[in-house]
mmCIF file of C-alpha atoms in Angstrom:
data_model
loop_
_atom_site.group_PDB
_atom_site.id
_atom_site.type_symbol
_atom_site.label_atom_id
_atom_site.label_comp_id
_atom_site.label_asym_id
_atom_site.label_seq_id
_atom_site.Cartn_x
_atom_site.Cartn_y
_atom_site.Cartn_z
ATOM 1 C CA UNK A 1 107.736 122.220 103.248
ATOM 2 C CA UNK A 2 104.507 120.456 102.517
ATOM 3 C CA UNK A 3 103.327 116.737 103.882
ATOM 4 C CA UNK A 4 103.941 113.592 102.695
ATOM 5 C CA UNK A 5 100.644 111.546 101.883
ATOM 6 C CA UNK A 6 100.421 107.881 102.628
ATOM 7 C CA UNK A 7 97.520 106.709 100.500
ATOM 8 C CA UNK A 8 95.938 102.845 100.572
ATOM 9 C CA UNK A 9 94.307 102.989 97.036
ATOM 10 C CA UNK A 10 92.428 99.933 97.861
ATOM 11 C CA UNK A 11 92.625 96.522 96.835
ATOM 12 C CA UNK A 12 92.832 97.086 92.963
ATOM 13 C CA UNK A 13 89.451 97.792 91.228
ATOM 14 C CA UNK A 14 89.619 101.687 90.657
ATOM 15 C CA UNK A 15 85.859 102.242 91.836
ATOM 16 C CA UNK A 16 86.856 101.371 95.458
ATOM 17 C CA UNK A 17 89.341 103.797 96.008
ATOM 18 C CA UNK A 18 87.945 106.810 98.264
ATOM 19 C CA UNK A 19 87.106 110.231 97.235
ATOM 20 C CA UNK A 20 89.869 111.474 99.015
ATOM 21 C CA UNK A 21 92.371 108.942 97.966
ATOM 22 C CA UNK A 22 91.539 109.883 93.787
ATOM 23 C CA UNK A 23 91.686 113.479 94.919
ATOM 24 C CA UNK A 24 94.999 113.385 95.842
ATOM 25 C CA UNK A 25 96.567 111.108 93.449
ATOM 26 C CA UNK A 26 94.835 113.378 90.639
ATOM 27 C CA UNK A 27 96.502 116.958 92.451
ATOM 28 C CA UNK A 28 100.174 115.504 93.253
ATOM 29 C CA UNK A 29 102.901 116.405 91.781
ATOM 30 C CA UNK A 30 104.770 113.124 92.189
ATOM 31 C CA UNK A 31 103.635 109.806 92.858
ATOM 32 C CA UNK A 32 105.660 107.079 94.594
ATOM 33 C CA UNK A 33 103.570 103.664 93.723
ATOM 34 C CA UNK A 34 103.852 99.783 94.995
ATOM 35 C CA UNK A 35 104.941 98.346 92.043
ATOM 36 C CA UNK A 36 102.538 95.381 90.459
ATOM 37 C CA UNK A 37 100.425 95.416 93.104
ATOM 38 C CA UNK A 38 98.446 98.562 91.989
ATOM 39 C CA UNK A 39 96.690 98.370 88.926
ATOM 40 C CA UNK A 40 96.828 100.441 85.758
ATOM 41 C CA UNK A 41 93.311 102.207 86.476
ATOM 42 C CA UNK A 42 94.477 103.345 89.236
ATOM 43 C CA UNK A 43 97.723 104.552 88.288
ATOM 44 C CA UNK A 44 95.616 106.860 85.357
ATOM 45 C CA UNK A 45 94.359 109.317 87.966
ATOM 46 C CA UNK A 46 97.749 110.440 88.213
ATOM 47 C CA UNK A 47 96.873 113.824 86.010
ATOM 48 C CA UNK A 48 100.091 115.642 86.058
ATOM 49 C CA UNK A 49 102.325 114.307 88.839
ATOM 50 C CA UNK A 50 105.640 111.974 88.170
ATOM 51 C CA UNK A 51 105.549 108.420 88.814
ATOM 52 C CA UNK A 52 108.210 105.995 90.385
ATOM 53 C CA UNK A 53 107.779 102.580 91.260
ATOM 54 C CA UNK A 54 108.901 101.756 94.434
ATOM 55 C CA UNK A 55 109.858 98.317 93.779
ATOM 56 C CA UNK A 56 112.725 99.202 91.680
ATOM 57 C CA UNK A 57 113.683 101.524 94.394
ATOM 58 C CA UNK A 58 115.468 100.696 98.234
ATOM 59 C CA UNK A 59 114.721 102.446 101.294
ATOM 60 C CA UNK A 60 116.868 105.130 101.073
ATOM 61 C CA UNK A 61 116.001 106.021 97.593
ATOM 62 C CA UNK A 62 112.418 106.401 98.823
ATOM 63 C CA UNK A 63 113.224 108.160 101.556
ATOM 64 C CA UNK A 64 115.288 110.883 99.481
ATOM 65 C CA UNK A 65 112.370 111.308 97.054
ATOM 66 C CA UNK A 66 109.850 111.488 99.783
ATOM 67 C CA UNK A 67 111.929 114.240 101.532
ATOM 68 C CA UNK A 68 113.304 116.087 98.676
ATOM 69 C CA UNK A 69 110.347 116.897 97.138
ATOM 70 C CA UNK A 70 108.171 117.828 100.359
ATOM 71 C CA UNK A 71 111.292 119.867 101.258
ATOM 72 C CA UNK A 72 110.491 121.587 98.111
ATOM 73 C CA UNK A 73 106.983 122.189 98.741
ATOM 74 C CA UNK A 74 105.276 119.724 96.029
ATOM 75 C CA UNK A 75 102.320 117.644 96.435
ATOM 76 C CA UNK A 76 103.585 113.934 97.498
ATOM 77 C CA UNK A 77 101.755 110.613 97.357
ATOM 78 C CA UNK A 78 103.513 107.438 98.227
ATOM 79 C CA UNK A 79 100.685 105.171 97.333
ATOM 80 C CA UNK A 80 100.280 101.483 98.816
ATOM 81 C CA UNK A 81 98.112 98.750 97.635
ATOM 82 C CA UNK A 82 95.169 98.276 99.857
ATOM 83 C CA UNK A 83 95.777 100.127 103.356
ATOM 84 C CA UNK A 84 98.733 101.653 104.322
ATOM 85 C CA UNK A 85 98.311 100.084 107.692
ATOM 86 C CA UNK A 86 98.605 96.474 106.593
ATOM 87 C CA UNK A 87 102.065 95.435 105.675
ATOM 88 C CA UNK A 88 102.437 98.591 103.988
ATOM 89 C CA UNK A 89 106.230 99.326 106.158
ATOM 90 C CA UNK A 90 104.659 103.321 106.735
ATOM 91 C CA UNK A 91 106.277 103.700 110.440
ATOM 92 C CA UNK A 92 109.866 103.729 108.828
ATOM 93 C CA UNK A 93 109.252 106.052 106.674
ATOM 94 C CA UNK A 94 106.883 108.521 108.975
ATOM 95 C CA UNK A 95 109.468 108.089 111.553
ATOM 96 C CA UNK A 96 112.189 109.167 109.025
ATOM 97 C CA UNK A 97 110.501 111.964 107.801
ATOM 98 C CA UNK A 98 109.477 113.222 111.129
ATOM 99 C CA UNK A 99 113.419 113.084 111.928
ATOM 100 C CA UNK A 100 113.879 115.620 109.292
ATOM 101 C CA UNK A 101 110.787 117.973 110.072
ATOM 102 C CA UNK A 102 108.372 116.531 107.450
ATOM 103 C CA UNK A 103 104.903 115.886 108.858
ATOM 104 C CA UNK A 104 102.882 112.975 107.360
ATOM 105 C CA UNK A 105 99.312 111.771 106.615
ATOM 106 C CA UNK A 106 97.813 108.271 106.267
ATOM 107 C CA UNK A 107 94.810 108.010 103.896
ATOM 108 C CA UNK A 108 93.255 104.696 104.648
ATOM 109 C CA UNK A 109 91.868 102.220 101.700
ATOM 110 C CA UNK A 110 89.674 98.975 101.212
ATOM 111 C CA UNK A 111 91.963 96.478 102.112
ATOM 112 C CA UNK A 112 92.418 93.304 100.267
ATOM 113 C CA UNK A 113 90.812 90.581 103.072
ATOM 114 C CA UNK A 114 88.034 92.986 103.069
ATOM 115 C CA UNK A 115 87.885 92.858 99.284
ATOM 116 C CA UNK A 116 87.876 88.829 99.170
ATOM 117 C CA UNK A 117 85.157 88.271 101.903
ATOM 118 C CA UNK A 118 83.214 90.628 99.321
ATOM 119 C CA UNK A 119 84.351 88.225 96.274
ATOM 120 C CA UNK A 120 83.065 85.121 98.573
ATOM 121 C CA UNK A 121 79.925 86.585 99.491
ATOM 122 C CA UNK A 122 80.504 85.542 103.290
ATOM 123 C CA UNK A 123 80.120 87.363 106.784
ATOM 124 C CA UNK A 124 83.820 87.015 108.169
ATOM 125 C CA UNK A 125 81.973 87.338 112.382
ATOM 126 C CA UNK A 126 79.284 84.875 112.088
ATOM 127 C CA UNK A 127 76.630 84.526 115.522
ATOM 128 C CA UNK A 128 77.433 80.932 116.375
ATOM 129 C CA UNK A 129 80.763 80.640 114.479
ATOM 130 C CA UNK A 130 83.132 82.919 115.315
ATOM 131 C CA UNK A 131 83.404 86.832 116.681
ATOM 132 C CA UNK A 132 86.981 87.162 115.500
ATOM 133 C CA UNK A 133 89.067 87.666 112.914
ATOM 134 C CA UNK A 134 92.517 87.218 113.189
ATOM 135 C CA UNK A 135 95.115 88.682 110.056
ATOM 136 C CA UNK A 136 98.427 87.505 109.984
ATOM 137 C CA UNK A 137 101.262 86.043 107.178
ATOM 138 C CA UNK A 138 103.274 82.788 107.492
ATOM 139 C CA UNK A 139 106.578 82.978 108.657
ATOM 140 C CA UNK A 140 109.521 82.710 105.919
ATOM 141 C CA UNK A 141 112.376 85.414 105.428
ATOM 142 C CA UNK A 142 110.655 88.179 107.747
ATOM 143 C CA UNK A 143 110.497 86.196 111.366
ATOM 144 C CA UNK A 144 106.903 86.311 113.506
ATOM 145 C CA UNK A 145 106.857 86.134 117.325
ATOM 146 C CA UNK A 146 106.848 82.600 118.277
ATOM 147 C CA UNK A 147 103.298 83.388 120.654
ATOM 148 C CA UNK A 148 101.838 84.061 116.779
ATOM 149 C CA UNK A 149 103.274 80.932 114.775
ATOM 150 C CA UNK A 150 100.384 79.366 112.826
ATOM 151 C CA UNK A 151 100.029 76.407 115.162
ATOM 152 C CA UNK A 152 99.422 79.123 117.774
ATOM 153 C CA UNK A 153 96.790 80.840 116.350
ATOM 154 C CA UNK A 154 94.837 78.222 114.774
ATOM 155 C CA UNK A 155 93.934 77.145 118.805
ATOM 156 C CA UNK A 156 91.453 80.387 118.470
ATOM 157 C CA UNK A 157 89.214 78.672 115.841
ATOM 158 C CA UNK A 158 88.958 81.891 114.392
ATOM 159 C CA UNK A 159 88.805 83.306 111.061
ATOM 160 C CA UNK A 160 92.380 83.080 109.788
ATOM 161 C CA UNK A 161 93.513 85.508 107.331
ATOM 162 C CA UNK A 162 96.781 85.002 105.690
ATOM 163 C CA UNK A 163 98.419 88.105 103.347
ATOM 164 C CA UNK A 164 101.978 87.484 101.429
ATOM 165 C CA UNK A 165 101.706 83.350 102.411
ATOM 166 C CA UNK A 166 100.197 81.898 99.226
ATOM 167 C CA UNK A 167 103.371 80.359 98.649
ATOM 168 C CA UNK A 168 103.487 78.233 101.391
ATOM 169 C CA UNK A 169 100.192 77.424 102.064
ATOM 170 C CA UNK A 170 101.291 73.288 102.025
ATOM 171 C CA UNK A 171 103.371 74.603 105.287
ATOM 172 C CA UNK A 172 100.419 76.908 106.713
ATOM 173 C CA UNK A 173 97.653 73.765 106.225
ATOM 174 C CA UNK A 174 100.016 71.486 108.534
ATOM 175 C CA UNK A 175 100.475 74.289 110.998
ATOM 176 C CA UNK A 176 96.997 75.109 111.172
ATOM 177 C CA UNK A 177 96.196 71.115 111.454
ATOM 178 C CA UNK A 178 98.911 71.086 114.128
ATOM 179 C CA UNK A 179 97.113 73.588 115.899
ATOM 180 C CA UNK A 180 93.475 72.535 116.264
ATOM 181 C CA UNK A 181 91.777 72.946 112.811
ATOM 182 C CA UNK A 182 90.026 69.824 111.424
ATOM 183 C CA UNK A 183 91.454 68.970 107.769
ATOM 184 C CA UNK A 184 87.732 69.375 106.692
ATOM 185 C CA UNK A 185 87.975 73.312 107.424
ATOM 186 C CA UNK A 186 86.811 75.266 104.578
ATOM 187 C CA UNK A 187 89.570 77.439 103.099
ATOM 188 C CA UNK A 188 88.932 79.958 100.065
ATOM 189 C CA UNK A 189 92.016 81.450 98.414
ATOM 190 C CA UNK A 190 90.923 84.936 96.468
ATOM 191 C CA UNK A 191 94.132 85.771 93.921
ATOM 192 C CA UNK A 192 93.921 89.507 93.001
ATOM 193 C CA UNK A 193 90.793 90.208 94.589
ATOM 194 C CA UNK A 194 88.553 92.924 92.897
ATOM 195 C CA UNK A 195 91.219 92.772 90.086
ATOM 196 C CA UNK A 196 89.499 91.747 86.239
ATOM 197 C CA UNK A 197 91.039 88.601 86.592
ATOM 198 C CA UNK A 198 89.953 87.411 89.967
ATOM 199 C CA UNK A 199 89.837 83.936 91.008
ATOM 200 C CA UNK A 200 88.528 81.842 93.559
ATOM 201 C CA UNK A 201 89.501 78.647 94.453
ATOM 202 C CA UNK A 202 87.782 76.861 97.479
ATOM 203 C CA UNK A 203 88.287 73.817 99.572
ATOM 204 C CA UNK A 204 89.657 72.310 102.751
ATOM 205 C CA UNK A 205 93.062 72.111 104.341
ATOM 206 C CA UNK A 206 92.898 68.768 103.215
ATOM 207 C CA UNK A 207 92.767 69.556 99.680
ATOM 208 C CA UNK A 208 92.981 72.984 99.251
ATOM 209 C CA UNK A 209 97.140 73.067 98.701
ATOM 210 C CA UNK A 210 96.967 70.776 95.915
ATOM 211 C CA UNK A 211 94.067 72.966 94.045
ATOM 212 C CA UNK A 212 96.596 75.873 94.287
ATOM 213 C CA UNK A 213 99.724 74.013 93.428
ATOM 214 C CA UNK A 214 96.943 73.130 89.738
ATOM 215 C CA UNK A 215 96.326 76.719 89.329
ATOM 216 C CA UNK A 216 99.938 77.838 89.647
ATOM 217 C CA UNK A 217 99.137 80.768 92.277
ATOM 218 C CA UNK A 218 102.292 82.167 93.765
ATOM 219 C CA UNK A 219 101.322 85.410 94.920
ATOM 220 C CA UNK A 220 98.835 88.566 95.287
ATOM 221 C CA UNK A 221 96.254 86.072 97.159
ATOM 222 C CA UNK A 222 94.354 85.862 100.392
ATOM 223 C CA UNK A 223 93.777 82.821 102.242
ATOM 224 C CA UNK A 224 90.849 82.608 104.486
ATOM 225 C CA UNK A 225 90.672 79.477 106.599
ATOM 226 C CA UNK A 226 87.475 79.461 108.894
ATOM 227 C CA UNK A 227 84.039 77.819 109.018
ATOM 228 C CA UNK A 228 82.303 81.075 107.989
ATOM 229 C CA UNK A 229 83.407 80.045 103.756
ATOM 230 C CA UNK A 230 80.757 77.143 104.709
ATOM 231 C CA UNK A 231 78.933 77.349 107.449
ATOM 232 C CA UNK A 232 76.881 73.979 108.379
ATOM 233 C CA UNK A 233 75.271 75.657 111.042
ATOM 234 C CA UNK A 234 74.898 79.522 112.512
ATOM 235 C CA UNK A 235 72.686 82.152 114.876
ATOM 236 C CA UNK A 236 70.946 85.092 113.592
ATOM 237 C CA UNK A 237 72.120 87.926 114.862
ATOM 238 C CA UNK A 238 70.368 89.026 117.906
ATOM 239 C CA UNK A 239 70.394 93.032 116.748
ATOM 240 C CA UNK A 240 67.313 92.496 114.923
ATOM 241 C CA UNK A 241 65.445 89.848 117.338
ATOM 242 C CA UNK A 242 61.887 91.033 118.052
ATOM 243 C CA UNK A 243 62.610 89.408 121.619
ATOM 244 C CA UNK A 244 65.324 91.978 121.825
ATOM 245 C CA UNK A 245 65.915 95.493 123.164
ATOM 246 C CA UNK A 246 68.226 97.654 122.583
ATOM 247 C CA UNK A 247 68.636 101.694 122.761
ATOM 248 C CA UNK A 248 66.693 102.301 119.489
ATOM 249 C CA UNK A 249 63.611 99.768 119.604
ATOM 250 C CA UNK A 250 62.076 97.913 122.351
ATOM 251 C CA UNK A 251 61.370 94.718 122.011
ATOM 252 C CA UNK A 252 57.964 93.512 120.575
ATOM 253 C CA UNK A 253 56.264 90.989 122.786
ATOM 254 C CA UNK A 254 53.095 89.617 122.582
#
């Protein structure tokens, strides 16, 4: 028997996958991949193993591939956009596997927020803004906790980060409204971030619905609602203060 591999590939430009993460894809034997949401590129380090997209496939049939072929000692990848970690439904199948005496590794990867803050050149934990982050999706066929509705979170003033919700962002902007944002809260939307055809669209929750609805974006974006996209007003970070000590420098007084 051999392990399964859980692998985040990143969020879709082939350079930021890790070393270990091209390593393995390159070695397998067989490859079970997250449909569209991984890239060609990426998909061409496969060397020699088999590849099946997962998104033609249901649980089960993953599950039988997975097991099968570690049962028979090959080299298996199930490969998710991103990180594993993130929406990427891994405990099932670890679980699973582990019920049937298959041990299982998770390789993380660049995820896609990550890859969008990048895109809009922004610090997501700005001094004077905002220390948190908080990533979530908008509630439609899969259910959320009621404590972590929209109109919940947005009381935080956080960074917001929504995966999987593009397509009903005119129901997130009233939620988040609802909940304590002002409509003048800067909102970026990144559609297949680090992807050759990236866009960004920016705006507010006043406006920023209707700029998607124009650009006809129905999936494979991030939406980042927080005050960080456009800050009027921040702190420097106190790490580097001359005034301030810390356990490797002293501060420098006159």
């Amino acid at each position: 028997m051999s392990d399964v591999f859980f692998v985040g590939c990143g969020p879709g430009d082939p350079e930021l996958i890790t070393v270990k993460a091209k390593k393995l894809i390159q070695k397998a034997d067989v490859v079970v991949y997250s449909g569209s949401l991984i890239p060609e590129p990426v998909l061409k380090f496969c060397k020699k193993g088999k590849l099946y997209d997962a998104a033609k496939l249901v649980r089960e049939e993953i599950f039988d591939l997975l097991y099968e072929n570690a049962k028979s000692g090959k080299l298996i990848v199930r490969l998710h956009d991103g990180d594993p970690s993130i929406y990427g439904a891994i405990k099932e199948q670890i679980d699973n596997l582990e019920k049937k005496g298959i041990k299982s590794v998770v390789v993380p990867g660049v995820t896609a927020f990550l890859a969008s803050a990048a895109a809009l050149g922004t610090q997501l934990t700005l001094p004077g803004v905002t220390q948190t982050i908080i990533v979530t999706r908008a509630e439609s066929r899969t259910k959320v906790p009621k404590r972590e509705k929209v109109s919940e979170l947005a009381k935080h003033k956080a960074t917001l980060i929504f995966y999987l919700s593009v397509h009903l962002l005119s129901k997130l902007v009233k939620e988040a409204i609802a909940g304590g944002y002002k409509k003048t809260t800067p909102v970026a939307v990144v559609y297949h971030a680090s992807w050759k055809d990236q866009k960004i669209i920016k705006g507010t929750l006043e406006d920023i619905a209707k700029k998607i609805k124009e650009e006809e974006i129905t999936r494979t974006a991030i939406v980042v609602i927080s005050d960080v996209i456009d800050p009027k007003t921040y702190e420097y970070s106190k790490l580097y203060d001359k005034k301030f000590s810390h356990g490797y420098r002293k501060a420098k007084v006159k």
